mmCIF file of C-alpha atoms in Angstrom:
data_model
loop_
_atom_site.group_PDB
_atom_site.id
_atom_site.type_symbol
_atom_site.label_atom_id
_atom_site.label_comp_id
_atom_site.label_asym_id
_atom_site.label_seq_id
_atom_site.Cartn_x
_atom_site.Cartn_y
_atom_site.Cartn_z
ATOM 1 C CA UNK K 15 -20.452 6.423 -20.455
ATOM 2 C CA UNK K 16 -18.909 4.330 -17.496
ATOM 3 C CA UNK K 17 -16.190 5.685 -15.943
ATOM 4 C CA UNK K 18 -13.968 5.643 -12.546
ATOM 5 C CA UNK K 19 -12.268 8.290 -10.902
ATOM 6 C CA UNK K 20 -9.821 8.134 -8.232
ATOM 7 C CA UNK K 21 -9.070 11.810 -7.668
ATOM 8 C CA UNK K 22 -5.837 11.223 -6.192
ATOM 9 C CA UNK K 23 -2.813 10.172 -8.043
ATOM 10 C CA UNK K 24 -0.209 10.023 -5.460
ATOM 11 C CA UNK K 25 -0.691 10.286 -1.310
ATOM 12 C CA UNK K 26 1.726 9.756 1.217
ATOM 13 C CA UNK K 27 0.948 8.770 5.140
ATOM 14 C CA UNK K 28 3.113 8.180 8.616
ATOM 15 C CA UNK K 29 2.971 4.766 9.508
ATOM 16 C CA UNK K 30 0.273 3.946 12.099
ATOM 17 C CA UNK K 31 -2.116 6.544 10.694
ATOM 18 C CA UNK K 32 -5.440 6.427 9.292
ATOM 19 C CA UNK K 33 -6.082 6.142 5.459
ATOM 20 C CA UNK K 34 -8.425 6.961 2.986
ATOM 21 C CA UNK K 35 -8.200 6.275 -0.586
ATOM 22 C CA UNK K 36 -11.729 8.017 -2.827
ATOM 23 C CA UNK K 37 -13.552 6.220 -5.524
ATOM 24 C CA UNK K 38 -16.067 8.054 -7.488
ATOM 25 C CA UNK K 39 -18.037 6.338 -10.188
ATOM 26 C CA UNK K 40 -20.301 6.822 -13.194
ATOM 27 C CA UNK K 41 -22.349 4.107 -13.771
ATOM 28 C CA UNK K 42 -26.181 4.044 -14.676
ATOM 29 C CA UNK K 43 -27.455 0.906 -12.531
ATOM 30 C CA UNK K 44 -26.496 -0.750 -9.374
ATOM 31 C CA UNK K 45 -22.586 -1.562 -9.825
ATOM 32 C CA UNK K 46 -20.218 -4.074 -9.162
ATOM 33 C CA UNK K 47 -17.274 -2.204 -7.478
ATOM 34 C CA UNK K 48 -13.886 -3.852 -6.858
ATOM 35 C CA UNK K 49 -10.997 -2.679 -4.942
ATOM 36 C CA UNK K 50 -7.622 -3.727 -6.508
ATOM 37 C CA UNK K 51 -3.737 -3.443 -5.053
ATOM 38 C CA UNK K 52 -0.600 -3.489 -7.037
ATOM 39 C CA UNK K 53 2.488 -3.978 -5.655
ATOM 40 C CA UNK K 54 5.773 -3.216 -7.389
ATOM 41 C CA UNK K 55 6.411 -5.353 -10.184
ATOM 42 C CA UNK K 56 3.925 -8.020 -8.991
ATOM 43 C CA UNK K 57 -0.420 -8.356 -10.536
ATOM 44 C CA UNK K 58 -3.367 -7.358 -9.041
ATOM 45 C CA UNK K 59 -4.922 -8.446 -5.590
ATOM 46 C CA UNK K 60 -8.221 -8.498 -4.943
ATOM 47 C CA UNK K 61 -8.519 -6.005 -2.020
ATOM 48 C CA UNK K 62 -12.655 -6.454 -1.658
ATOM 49 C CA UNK K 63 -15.651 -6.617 -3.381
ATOM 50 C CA UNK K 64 -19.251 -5.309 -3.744
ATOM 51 C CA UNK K 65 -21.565 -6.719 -5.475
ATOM 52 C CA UNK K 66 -25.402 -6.344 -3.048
ATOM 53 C CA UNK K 67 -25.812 -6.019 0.666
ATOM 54 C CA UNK K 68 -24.134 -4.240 3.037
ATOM 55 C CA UNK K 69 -22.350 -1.211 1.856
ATOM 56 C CA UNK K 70 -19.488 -1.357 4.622
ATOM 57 C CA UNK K 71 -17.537 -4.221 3.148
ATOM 58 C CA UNK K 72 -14.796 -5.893 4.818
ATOM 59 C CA UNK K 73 -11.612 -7.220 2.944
ATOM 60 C CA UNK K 74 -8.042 -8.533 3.590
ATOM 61 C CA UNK K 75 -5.357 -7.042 5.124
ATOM 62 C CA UNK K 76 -7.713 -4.519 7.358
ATOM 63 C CA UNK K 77 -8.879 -3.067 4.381
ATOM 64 C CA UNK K 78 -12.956 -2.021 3.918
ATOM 65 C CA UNK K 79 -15.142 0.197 1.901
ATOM 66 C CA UNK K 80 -18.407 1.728 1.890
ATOM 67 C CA UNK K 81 -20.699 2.214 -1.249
ATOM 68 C CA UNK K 82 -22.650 5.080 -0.874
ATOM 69 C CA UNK K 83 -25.209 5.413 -3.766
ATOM 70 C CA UNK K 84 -26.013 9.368 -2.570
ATOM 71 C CA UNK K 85 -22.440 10.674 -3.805
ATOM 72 C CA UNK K 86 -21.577 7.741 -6.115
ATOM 73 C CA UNK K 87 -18.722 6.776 -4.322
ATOM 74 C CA UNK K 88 -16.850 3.684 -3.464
ATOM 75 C CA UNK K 89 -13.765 5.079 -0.573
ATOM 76 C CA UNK K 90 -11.501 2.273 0.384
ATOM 77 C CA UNK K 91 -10.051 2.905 4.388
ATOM 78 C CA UNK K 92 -7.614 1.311 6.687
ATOM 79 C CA UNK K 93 -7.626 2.695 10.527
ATOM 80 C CA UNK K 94 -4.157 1.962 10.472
ATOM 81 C CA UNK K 95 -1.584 1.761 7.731
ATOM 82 C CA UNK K 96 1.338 -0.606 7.899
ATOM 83 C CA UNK K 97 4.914 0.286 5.746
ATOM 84 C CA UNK K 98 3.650 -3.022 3.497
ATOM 85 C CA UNK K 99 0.366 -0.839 2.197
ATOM 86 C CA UNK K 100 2.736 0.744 0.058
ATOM 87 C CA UNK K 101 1.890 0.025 -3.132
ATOM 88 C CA UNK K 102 -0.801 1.074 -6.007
ATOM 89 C CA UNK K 103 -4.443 0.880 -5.658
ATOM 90 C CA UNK K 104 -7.052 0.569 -8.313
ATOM 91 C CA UNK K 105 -10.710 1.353 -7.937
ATOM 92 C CA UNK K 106 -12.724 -0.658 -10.447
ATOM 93 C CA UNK K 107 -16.641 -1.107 -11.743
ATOM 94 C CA UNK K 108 -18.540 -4.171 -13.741
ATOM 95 C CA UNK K 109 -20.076 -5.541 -15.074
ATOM 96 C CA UNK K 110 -21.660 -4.012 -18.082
ATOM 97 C CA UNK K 111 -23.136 -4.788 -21.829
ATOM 98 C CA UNK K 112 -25.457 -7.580 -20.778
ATOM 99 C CA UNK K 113 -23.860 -8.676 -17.507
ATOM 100 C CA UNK K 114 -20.055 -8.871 -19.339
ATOM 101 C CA UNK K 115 -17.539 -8.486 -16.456
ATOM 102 C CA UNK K 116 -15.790 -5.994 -18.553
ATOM 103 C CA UNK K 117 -13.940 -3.714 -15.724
ATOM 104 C CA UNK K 118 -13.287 -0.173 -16.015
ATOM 105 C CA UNK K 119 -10.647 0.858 -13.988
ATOM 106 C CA UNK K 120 -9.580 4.230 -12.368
ATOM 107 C CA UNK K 121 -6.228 5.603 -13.234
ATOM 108 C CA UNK K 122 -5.196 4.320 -9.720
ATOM 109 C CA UNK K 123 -3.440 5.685 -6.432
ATOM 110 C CA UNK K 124 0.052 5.708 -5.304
ATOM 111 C CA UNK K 125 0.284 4.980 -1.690
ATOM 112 C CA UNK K 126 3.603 6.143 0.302
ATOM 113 C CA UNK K 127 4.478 5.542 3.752
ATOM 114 C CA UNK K 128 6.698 7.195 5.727
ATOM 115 C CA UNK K 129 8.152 5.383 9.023
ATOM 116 C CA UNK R 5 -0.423 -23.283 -6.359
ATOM 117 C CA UNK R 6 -0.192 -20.571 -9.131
ATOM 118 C CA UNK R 7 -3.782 -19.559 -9.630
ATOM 119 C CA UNK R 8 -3.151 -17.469 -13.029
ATOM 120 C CA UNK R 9 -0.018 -17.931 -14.251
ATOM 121 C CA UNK R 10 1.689 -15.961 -17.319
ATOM 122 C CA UNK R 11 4.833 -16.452 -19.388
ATOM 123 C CA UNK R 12 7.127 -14.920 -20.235
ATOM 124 C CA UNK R 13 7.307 -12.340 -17.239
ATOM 125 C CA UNK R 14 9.609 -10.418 -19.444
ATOM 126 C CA UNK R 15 9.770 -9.804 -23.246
ATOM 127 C CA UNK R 16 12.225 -7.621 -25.203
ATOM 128 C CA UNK R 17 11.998 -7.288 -28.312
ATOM 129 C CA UNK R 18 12.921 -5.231 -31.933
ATOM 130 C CA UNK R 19 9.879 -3.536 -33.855
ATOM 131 C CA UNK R 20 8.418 -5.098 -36.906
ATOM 132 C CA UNK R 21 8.634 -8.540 -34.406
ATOM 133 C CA UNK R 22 5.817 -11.074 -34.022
ATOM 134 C CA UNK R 23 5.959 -12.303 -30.366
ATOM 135 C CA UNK R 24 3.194 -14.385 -27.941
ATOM 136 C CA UNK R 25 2.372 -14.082 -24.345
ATOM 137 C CA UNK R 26 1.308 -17.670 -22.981
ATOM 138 C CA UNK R 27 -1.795 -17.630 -20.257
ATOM 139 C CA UNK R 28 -2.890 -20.020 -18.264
ATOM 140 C CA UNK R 29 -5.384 -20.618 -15.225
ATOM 141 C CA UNK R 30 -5.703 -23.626 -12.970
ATOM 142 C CA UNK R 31 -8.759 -22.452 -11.144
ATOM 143 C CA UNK R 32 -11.569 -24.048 -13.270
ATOM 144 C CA UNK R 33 -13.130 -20.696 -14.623
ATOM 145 C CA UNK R 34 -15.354 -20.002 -17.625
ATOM 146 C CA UNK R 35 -14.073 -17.165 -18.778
ATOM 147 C CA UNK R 36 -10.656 -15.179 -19.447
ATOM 148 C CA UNK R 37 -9.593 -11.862 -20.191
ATOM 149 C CA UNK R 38 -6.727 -9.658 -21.611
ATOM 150 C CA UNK R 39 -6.098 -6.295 -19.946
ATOM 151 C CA UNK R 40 -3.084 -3.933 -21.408
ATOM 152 C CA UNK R 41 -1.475 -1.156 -18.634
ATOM 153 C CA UNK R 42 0.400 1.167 -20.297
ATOM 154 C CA UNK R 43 3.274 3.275 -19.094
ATOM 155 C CA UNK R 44 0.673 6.056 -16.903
ATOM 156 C CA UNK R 45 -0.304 2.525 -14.898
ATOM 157 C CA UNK R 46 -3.601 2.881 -16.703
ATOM 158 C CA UNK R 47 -5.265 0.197 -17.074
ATOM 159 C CA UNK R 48 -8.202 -1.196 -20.181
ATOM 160 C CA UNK R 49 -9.108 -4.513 -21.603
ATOM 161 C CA UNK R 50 -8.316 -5.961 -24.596
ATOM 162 C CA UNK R 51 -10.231 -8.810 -25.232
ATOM 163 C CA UNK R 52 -12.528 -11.168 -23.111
ATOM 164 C CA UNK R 53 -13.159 -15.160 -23.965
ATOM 165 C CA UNK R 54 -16.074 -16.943 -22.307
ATOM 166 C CA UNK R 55 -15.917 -20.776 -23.133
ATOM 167 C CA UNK R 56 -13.616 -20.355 -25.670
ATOM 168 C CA UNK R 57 -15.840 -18.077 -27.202
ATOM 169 C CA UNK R 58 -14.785 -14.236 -28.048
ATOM 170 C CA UNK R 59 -17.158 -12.425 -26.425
ATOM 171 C CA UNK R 60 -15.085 -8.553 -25.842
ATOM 172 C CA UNK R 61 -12.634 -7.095 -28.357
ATOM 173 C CA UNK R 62 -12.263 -3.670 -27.179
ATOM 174 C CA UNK R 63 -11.171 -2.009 -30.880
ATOM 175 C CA UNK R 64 -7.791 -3.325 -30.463
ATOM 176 C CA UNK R 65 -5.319 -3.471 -33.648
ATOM 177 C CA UNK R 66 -5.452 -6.558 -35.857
ATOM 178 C CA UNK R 67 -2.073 -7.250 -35.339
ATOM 179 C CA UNK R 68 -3.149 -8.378 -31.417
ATOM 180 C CA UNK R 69 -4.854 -12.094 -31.616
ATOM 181 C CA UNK R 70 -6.390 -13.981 -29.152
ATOM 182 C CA UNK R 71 -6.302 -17.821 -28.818
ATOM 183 C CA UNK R 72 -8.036 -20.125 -26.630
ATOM 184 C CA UNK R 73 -7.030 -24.007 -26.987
ATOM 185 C CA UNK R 74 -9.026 -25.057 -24.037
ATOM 186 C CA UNK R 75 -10.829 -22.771 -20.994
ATOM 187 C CA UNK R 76 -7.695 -23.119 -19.201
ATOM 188 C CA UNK R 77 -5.724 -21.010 -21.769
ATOM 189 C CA UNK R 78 -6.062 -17.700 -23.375
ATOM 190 C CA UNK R 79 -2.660 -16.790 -25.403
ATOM 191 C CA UNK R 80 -1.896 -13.582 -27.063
ATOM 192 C CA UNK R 81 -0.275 -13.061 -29.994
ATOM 193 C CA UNK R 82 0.931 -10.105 -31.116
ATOM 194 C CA UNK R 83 2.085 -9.474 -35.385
ATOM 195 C CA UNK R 84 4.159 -6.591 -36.357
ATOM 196 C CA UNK R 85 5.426 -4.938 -32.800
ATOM 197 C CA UNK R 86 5.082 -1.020 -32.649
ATOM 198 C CA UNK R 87 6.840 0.775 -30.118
ATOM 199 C CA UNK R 88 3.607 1.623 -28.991
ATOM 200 C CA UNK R 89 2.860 -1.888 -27.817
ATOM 201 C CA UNK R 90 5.632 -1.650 -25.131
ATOM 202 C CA UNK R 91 2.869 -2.362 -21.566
ATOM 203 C CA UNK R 92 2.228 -4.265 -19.196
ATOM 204 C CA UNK R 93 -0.036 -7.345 -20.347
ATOM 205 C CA UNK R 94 -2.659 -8.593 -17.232
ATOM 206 C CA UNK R 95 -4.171 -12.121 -17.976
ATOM 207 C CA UNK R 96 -7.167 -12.464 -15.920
ATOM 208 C CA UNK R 97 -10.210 -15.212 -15.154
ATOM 209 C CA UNK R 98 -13.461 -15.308 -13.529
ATOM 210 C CA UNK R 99 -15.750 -17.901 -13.011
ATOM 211 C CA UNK R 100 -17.949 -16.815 -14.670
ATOM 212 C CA UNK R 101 -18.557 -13.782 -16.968
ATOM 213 C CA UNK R 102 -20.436 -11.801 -13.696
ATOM 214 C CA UNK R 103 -17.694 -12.918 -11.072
ATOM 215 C CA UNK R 104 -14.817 -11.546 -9.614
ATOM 216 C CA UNK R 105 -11.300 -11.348 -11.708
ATOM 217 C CA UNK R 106 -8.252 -12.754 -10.592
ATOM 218 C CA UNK R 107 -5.475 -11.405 -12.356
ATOM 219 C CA UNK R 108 -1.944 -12.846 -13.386
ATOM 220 C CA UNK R 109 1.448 -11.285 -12.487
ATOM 221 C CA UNK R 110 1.407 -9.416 -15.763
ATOM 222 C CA UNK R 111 4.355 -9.897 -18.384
ATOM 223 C CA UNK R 112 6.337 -6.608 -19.622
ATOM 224 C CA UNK R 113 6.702 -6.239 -23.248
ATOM 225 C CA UNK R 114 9.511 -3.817 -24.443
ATOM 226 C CA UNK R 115 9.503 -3.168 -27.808
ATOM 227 C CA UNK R 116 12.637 -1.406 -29.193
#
């Protein structure tokens, strides 16, 4: 069955440092793989996207992530986090049954920064 | 400007209830879905409509019905509130049923 996993539930970083947030999928053809932020109280932004291509994918807010096929994995980085990346981040995969966008989710991450 | 917009933000209501969630999209999309986050932040669709056509129910209760008047609405309405259904209700569209989803700002339903 399809399934996400984002092994981390909650991590905390200093402002200015590096970050890296892991994705790890199960999904039986080439994916589409979707990184997702949620900050308090408000929907869900779309962080980046990958669909074909290049597997280092650029997205907003200095975000990117590489697909690597190998291990399965989808890891979302920032070289430097700001005190606004604070919020929680979803890893998701589509589309599936006959090319239905249906996303699966991962449980999600819960970014803290500390000034 | 509101790309997906979703009323009401907030809903409170007793058990036994029959309430609606209004959604709406202004971004000329095919296709609209229904995602429910529950209390763990975990989040799983509900339903899926694709030209006004149902085209995902995920196995979710009878009491939870879809509606979609036009391509620019998908409504939710929801019979005989269980405490159960107290989430977080995500409207989403895509352009089309391969594309990217952009999501709504999500209305909280409190049932009592």
């Amino acid at each position: 069955a399809q399934s996400v996993t984002q092994p981390d539930i909650h991590i905390t970083v200093s402002e200015g440092a590096s970050l890296e947030l892991r994705c790890n999928y199960s999904y039986g053809a080439t994916p589409y793989l979707f990184w997702y932020v949620q900050s308090p109280g408000q929907g869900l932004q779309l962080l980046l996207k990958y669909f074909s291509g290049d597997t280092l994918v650029q997205g907003i807010k200095g975000f990117e992530a590489e697909f690597k096929r190998s291990q399965s994995s989808f890891n979302l980085r920032k070289p430097s986090v700001h005190w606004s990346d604070a919020a929680e981040y979803f890893c998701a995969v589509g589309p599936f049954s006959g090319g239905y966008n249906k996303l699966i989710f991962g449980a999600g991450t819960r970014l803290a920064v500390h000034p | 400007d509101t790309a997906v917009s979703q009323t009401p933000k907030y809903l409170v209501t007793q058990m036994g209830n029959d309430k609606s969630i209004k959604c709406e999209q202004n971004l000329g999309h095919d296709t609209m879905y229904w995602y429910k986050q529950d209390s763990k932040k975990f989040l799983k669709i509900m339903f899926s409509y694709n030209n006004k056509e149902l085209i995902i129910n995920e196995t979710v209760p009878n009491r939870f019905s879809p509606k979609s008047p036009d391509k620019a609405h998908l409504n939710l309405h929801i019979n005989s509130l269980e405490l159960g259904d107290s989430a977080v209700y995500f409207c989403a569209s895509s352009q089309r049923l391969d594309n990217e989803q952009f999501f709504g700002p999500g209305t909280r339903l409190t049932v009592l």
